[in-house]
Amino acid sequence: MAIHNWVRNTIDWQPTWGALQNADSVLASQRGNAHDIASLTVALLRASKIPARYQWGTIELPAPAVMNWVGGVTKPEAALNLLYQGGIAAGAPPAPGAWPASAWNTSGSTPTSTTPPAGEPWMAAQN
């Protein structure tokens, strides 16, 4: 939990898609996208002898949470546009108010994640 909290409170999230940095680069720059931050988290957990692996999937978020997550835009279309610009797979809500996003890691049977600046939980994972 200490590693998860340190990463969550120290590393800034960038809205881009795909692994762009390795764990060392994320640690040095203290910023990265979900893939990069997951790599750092996995590396720190493994260095602490805690088994960890990557987990991929899709989640749904309320439109206001996504708008806050990408920097406080005021229109859902602007949030989608920013996600697209970063190469993040996203789409119109499958149901009113829900938006997809992805990327997290798991440690043992306990899900861990990077959390967007909104401070709201944004993913759930099951082993």
JSON list of C-alpha atoms in Angstrom, two decimals:
[
{"chain": "A", "resi": 1, "resn": "MET", "atom": "CA", "xyz": [0.00, 0.00, 0.00]},
{"chain": "A", "resi": 2, "resn": "ALA", "atom": "CA", "xyz": [2.90, 2.36, 0.75]},
{"chain": "A", "resi": 3, "resn": "ILE", "atom": "CA", "xyz": [4.26, 1.94, -2.79]},
{"chain": "A", "resi": 4, "resn": "HIS", "atom": "CA", "xyz": [0.84, 2.50, -4.33]},
{"chain": "A", "resi": 5, "resn": "ASN", "atom": "CA", "xyz": [0.29, 5.64, -2.25]},
{"chain": "A", "resi": 6, "resn": "TRP", "atom": "CA", "xyz": [3.76, 7.02, -3.01]},
{"chain": "A", "resi": 7, "resn": "VAL", "atom": "CA", "xyz": [3.27, 6.54, -6.76]},
{"chain": "A", "resi": 8, "resn": "ARG", "atom": "CA", "xyz": [-0.24, 7.99, -6.64]},
{"chain": "A", "resi": 9, "resn": "ASN", "atom": "CA", "xyz": [0.85, 11.06, -4.66]},
{"chain": "A", "resi": 10, "resn": "THR", "atom": "CA", "xyz": [4.18, 11.68, -6.42]},
{"chain": "A", "resi": 11, "resn": "ILE", "atom": "CA", "xyz": [3.92, 10.79, -10.10]},
{"chain": "A", "resi": 12, "resn": "ASP", "atom": "CA", "xyz": [1.99, 13.16, -12.39]},
{"chain": "A", "resi": 13, "resn": "TRP", "atom": "CA", "xyz": [-0.26, 11.59, -15.01]},
{"chain": "A", "resi": 14, "resn": "GLN", "atom": "CA", "xyz": [0.05, 12.58, -18.69]},
{"chain": "A", "resi": 15, "resn": "PRO", "atom": "CA", "xyz": [-2.83, 11.95, -21.11]},
{"chain": "A", "resi": 16, "resn": "THR", "atom": "CA", "xyz": [-1.02, 9.86, -23.73]},
{"chain": "A", "resi": 17, "resn": "TRP", "atom": "CA", "xyz": [-1.33, 6.25, -24.85]},
{"chain": "A", "resi": 18, "resn": "GLY", "atom": "CA", "xyz": [1.19, 3.44, -25.02]},
{"chain": "A", "resi": 19, "resn": "ALA", "atom": "CA", "xyz": [4.38, 2.72, -23.15]},
{"chain": "A", "resi": 20, "resn": "LEU", "atom": "CA", "xyz": [6.55, 5.78, -23.81]},
{"chain": "A", "resi": 21, "resn": "GLN", "atom": "CA", "xyz": [9.01, 5.50, -20.91]},
{"chain": "A", "resi": 22, "resn": "ASN", "atom": "CA", "xyz": [10.61, 2.81, -18.81]},
{"chain": "A", "resi": 23, "resn": "ALA", "atom": "CA", "xyz": [10.32, 2.70, -15.02]},
{"chain": "A", "resi": 24, "resn": "ASP", "atom": "CA", "xyz": [13.64, 4.55, -14.54]},
{"chain": "A", "resi": 25, "resn": "SER", "atom": "CA", "xyz": [12.52, 7.42, -16.79]},
{"chain": "A", "resi": 26, "resn": "VAL", "atom": "CA", "xyz": [9.19, 7.75, -14.98]},
{"chain": "A", "resi": 27, "resn": "LEU", "atom": "CA", "xyz": [10.97, 7.80, -11.64]},
{"chain": "A", "resi": 28, "resn": "ALA", "atom": "CA", "xyz": [13.41, 10.48, -12.86]},
{"chain": "A", "resi": 29, "resn": "SER", "atom": "CA", "xyz": [10.79, 12.70, -14.51]},
{"chain": "A", "resi": 30, "resn": "GLN", "atom": "CA", "xyz": [8.05, 11.94, -11.96]},
{"chain": "A", "resi": 31, "resn": "ARG", "atom": "CA", "xyz": [5.45, 11.90, -14.74]},
{"chain": "A", "resi": 32, "resn": "GLY", "atom": "CA", "xyz": [4.05, 9.45, -17.25]},
{"chain": "A", "resi": 33, "resn": "ASN", "atom": "CA", "xyz": [0.93, 8.01, -18.79]},
{"chain": "A", "resi": 34, "resn": "ALA", "atom": "CA", "xyz": [-1.00, 5.07, -17.35]},
{"chain": "A", "resi": 35, "resn": "HIS", "atom": "CA", "xyz": [1.27, 2.49, -19.02]},
{"chain": "A", "resi": 36, "resn": "ASP", "atom": "CA", "xyz": [4.44, 4.23, -17.86]},
{"chain": "A", "resi": 37, "resn": "ILE", "atom": "CA", "xyz": [3.19, 4.65, -14.30]},
{"chain": "A", "resi": 38, "resn": "ALA", "atom": "CA", "xyz": [2.07, 1.01, -14.22]},
{"chain": "A", "resi": 39, "resn": "SER", "atom": "CA", "xyz": [5.62, 0.02, -15.29]},
{"chain": "A", "resi": 40, "resn": "LEU", "atom": "CA", "xyz": [7.10, 2.03, -12.43]},
{"chain": "A", "resi": 41, "resn": "THR", "atom": "CA", "xyz": [4.63, 0.57, -9.94]},
{"chain": "A", "resi": 42, "resn": "VAL", "atom": "CA", "xyz": [5.32, -2.99, -11.08]},
{"chain": "A", "resi": 43, "resn": "ALA", "atom": "CA", "xyz": [9.08, -2.38, -10.90]},
{"chain": "A", "resi": 44, "resn": "LEU", "atom": "CA", "xyz": [8.86, -0.93, -7.37]},
{"chain": "A", "resi": 45, "resn": "LEU", "atom": "CA", "xyz": [6.64, -3.77, -6.17]},
{"chain": "A", "resi": 46, "resn": "ARG", "atom": "CA", "xyz": [8.94, -6.42, -7.67]},
{"chain": "A", "resi": 47, "resn": "ALA", "atom": "CA", "xyz": [12.01, -4.70, -6.19]},
{"chain": "A", "resi": 48, "resn": "SER", "atom": "CA", "xyz": [10.26, -4.99, -2.83]},
{"chain": "A", "resi": 49, "resn": "LYS", "atom": "CA", "xyz": [9.74, -8.73, -3.48]},
{"chain": "A", "resi": 50, "resn": "ILE", "atom": "CA", "xyz": [6.00, -8.30, -3.95]},
{"chain": "A", "resi": 51, "resn": "PRO", "atom": "CA", "xyz": [4.72, -10.25, -6.97]},
{"chain": "A", "resi": 52, "resn": "ALA", "atom": "CA", "xyz": [3.14, -7.90, -9.51]},
{"chain": "A", "resi": 53, "resn": "ARG", "atom": "CA", "xyz": [1.86, -8.14, -13.07]},
{"chain": "A", "resi": 54, "resn": "TYR", "atom": "CA", "xyz": [0.15, -5.97, -15.64]},
{"chain": "A", "resi": 55, "resn": "GLN", "atom": "CA", "xyz": [-3.60, -6.14, -16.13]},
{"chain": "A", "resi": 56, "resn": "TRP", "atom": "CA", "xyz": [-5.43, -4.64, -19.12]},
{"chain": "A", "resi": 57, "resn": "GLY", "atom": "CA", "xyz": [-9.08, -3.91, -19.60]},
{"chain": "A", "resi": 58, "resn": "THR", "atom": "CA", "xyz": [-11.77, -1.35, -20.18]},
{"chain": "A", "resi": 59, "resn": "ILE", "atom": "CA", "xyz": [-13.58, 0.76, -17.64]},
{"chain": "A", "resi": 60, "resn": "GLU", "atom": "CA", "xyz": [-16.45, 3.21, -17.73]},
{"chain": "A", "resi": 61, "resn": "LEU", "atom": "CA", "xyz": [-16.35, 6.63, -16.13]},
{"chain": "A", "resi": 62, "resn": "PRO", "atom": "CA", "xyz": [-18.99, 9.32, -15.70]},
{"chain": "A", "resi": 63, "resn": "ALA", "atom": "CA", "xyz": [-18.50, 12.16, -18.20]},
{"chain": "A", "resi": 64, "resn": "PRO", "atom": "CA", "xyz": [-17.85, 14.77, -15.42]},
{"chain": "A", "resi": 65, "resn": "ALA", "atom": "CA", "xyz": [-15.03, 12.62, -14.01]},
{"chain": "A", "resi": 66, "resn": "VAL", "atom": "CA", "xyz": [-13.42, 12.34, -17.46]},
{"chain": "A", "resi": 67, "resn": "MET", "atom": "CA", "xyz": [-13.77, 16.09, -18.03]},
{"chain": "A", "resi": 68, "resn": "ASN", "atom": "CA", "xyz": [-12.01, 16.71, -14.69]},
{"chain": "A", "resi": 69, "resn": "TRP", "atom": "CA", "xyz": [-9.43, 13.98, -15.39]},
{"chain": "A", "resi": 70, "resn": "VAL", "atom": "CA", "xyz": [-8.23, 15.65, -18.61]},
{"chain": "A", "resi": 71, "resn": "GLY", "atom": "CA", "xyz": [-7.82, 19.05, -17.00]},
{"chain": "A", "resi": 72, "resn": "GLY", "atom": "CA", "xyz": [-11.22, 20.46, -16.15]},
{"chain": "A", "resi": 73, "resn": "VAL", "atom": "CA", "xyz": [-12.78, 20.95, -19.57]},
{"chain": "A", "resi": 74, "resn": "THR", "atom": "CA", "xyz": [-16.43, 21.99, -19.60]},
{"chain": "A", "resi": 75, "resn": "LYS", "atom": "CA", "xyz": [-17.77, 19.92, -22.51]},
{"chain": "A", "resi": 76, "resn": "PRO", "atom": "CA", "xyz": [-17.72, 16.13, -22.97]},
{"chain": "A", "resi": 77, "resn": "GLU", "atom": "CA", "xyz": [-16.68, 16.60, -26.61]},
{"chain": "A", "resi": 78, "resn": "ALA", "atom": "CA", "xyz": [-13.57, 18.51, -25.48]},
{"chain": "A", "resi": 79, "resn": "ALA", "atom": "CA", "xyz": [-12.63, 15.66, -23.14]},
{"chain": "A", "resi": 80, "resn": "LEU", "atom": "CA", "xyz": [-12.99, 13.13, -25.96]},
{"chain": "A", "resi": 81, "resn": "ASN", "atom": "CA", "xyz": [-10.91, 15.34, -28.25]},
{"chain": "A", "resi": 82, "resn": "LEU", "atom": "CA", "xyz": [-8.09, 15.54, -25.68]},
{"chain": "A", "resi": 83, "resn": "LEU", "atom": "CA", "xyz": [-8.16, 11.77, -25.20]},
{"chain": "A", "resi": 84, "resn": "TYR", "atom": "CA", "xyz": [-7.97, 11.26, -28.98]},
{"chain": "A", "resi": 85, "resn": "GLN", "atom": "CA", "xyz": [-5.07, 13.72, -29.26]},
{"chain": "A", "resi": 86, "resn": "GLY", "atom": "CA", "xyz": [-3.17, 11.67, -26.69]},
{"chain": "A", "resi": 87, "resn": "GLY", "atom": "CA", "xyz": [-3.91, 8.48, -28.61]},
{"chain": "A", "resi": 88, "resn": "ILE", "atom": "CA", "xyz": [-6.11, 7.16, -25.81]},
{"chain": "A", "resi": 89, "resn": "ALA", "atom": "CA", "xyz": [-8.76, 4.72, -26.93]},
{"chain": "A", "resi": 90, "resn": "ALA", "atom": "CA", "xyz": [-12.10, 6.25, -25.97]},
{"chain": "A", "resi": 91, "resn": "GLY", "atom": "CA", "xyz": [-15.54, 6.54, -27.40]},
{"chain": "A", "resi": 92, "resn": "ALA", "atom": "CA", "xyz": [-18.97, 7.90, -26.91]},
{"chain": "A", "resi": 93, "resn": "PRO", "atom": "CA", "xyz": [-20.61, 6.48, -23.82]},
{"chain": "A", "resi": 94, "resn": "PRO", "atom": "CA", "xyz": [-22.25, 3.09, -24.27]},
{"chain": "A", "resi": 95, "resn": "ALA", "atom": "CA", "xyz": [-24.78, 4.29, -21.69]},
{"chain": "A", "resi": 96, "resn": "PRO", "atom": "CA", "xyz": [-25.56, 7.86, -20.65]},
{"chain": "A", "resi": 97, "resn": "GLY", "atom": "CA", "xyz": [-22.69, 9.33, -18.65]},
{"chain": "A", "resi": 98, "resn": "ALA", "atom": "CA", "xyz": [-20.19, 6.44, -18.94]},
{"chain": "A", "resi": 99, "resn": "TRP", "atom": "CA", "xyz": [-16.84, 6.68, -20.74]},
{"chain": "A", "resi": 100, "resn": "PRO", "atom": "CA", "xyz": [-14.19, 3.99, -21.34]},
{"chain": "A", "resi": 101, "resn": "ALA", "atom": "CA", "xyz": [-10.50, 4.17, -20.41]},
{"chain": "A", "resi": 102, "resn": "SER", "atom": "CA", "xyz": [-7.85, 1.58, -19.45]},
{"chain": "A", "resi": 103, "resn": "ALA", "atom": "CA", "xyz": [-4.48, 0.50, -17.98]},
{"chain": "A", "resi": 104, "resn": "TRP", "atom": "CA", "xyz": [-3.62, -0.59, -14.49]},
{"chain": "A", "resi": 105, "resn": "ASN", "atom": "CA", "xyz": [-1.51, -3.15, -12.69]},
{"chain": "A", "resi": 106, "resn": "THR", "atom": "CA", "xyz": [-2.20, -5.71, -10.03]},
{"chain": "A", "resi": 107, "resn": "SER", "atom": "CA", "xyz": [-0.16, -7.00, -7.15]},
{"chain": "A", "resi": 108, "resn": "GLY", "atom": "CA", "xyz": [-1.06, -10.41, -5.79]},
{"chain": "A", "resi": 109, "resn": "SER", "atom": "CA", "xyz": [-4.83, -10.41, -5.42]},
{"chain": "A", "resi": 110, "resn": "THR", "atom": "CA", "xyz": [-5.13, -6.71, -4.61]},
{"chain": "A", "resi": 111, "resn": "PRO", "atom": "CA", "xyz": [-5.75, -4.30, -7.49]},
{"chain": "A", "resi": 112, "resn": "THR", "atom": "CA", "xyz": [-3.60, -1.17, -7.56]},
{"chain": "A", "resi": 113, "resn": "SER", "atom": "CA", "xyz": [-3.83, 1.71, -9.96]},
{"chain": "A", "resi": 114, "resn": "THR", "atom": "CA", "xyz": [-2.69, 5.11, -10.96]},
{"chain": "A", "resi": 115, "resn": "THR", "atom": "CA", "xyz": [-5.41, 7.59, -10.18]},
{"chain": "A", "resi": 116, "resn": "PRO", "atom": "CA", "xyz": [-6.17, 10.67, -12.26]},
{"chain": "A", "resi": 117, "resn": "PRO", "atom": "CA", "xyz": [-5.76, 14.09, -10.68]},
{"chain": "A", "resi": 118, "resn": "ALA", "atom": "CA", "xyz": [-9.46, 14.17, -9.78]},
{"chain": "A", "resi": 119, "resn": "GLY", "atom": "CA", "xyz": [-8.59, 11.84, -6.92]},
{"chain": "A", "resi": 120, "resn": "GLU", "atom": "CA", "xyz": [-11.54, 9.61, -7.72]},
{"chain": "A", "resi": 121, "resn": "PRO", "atom": "CA", "xyz": [-11.16, 5.86, -8.12]},
{"chain": "A", "resi": 122, "resn": "TRP", "atom": "CA", "xyz": [-11.08, 5.25, -11.83]},
{"chain": "A", "resi": 123, "resn": "MET", "atom": "CA", "xyz": [-10.56, 1.55, -12.28]},
{"chain": "A", "resi": 124, "resn": "ALA", "atom": "CA", "xyz": [-11.40, -1.79, -10.81]},
{"chain": "A", "resi": 125, "resn": "ALA", "atom": "CA", "xyz": [-9.57, -4.99, -11.57]},
{"chain": "A", "resi": 126, "resn": "GLN", "atom": "CA", "xyz": [-10.12, -8.56, -10.52]},
{"chain": "A", "resi": 127, "resn": "ASN", "atom": "CA", "xyz": [-7.49, -11.31, -10.75]}
]
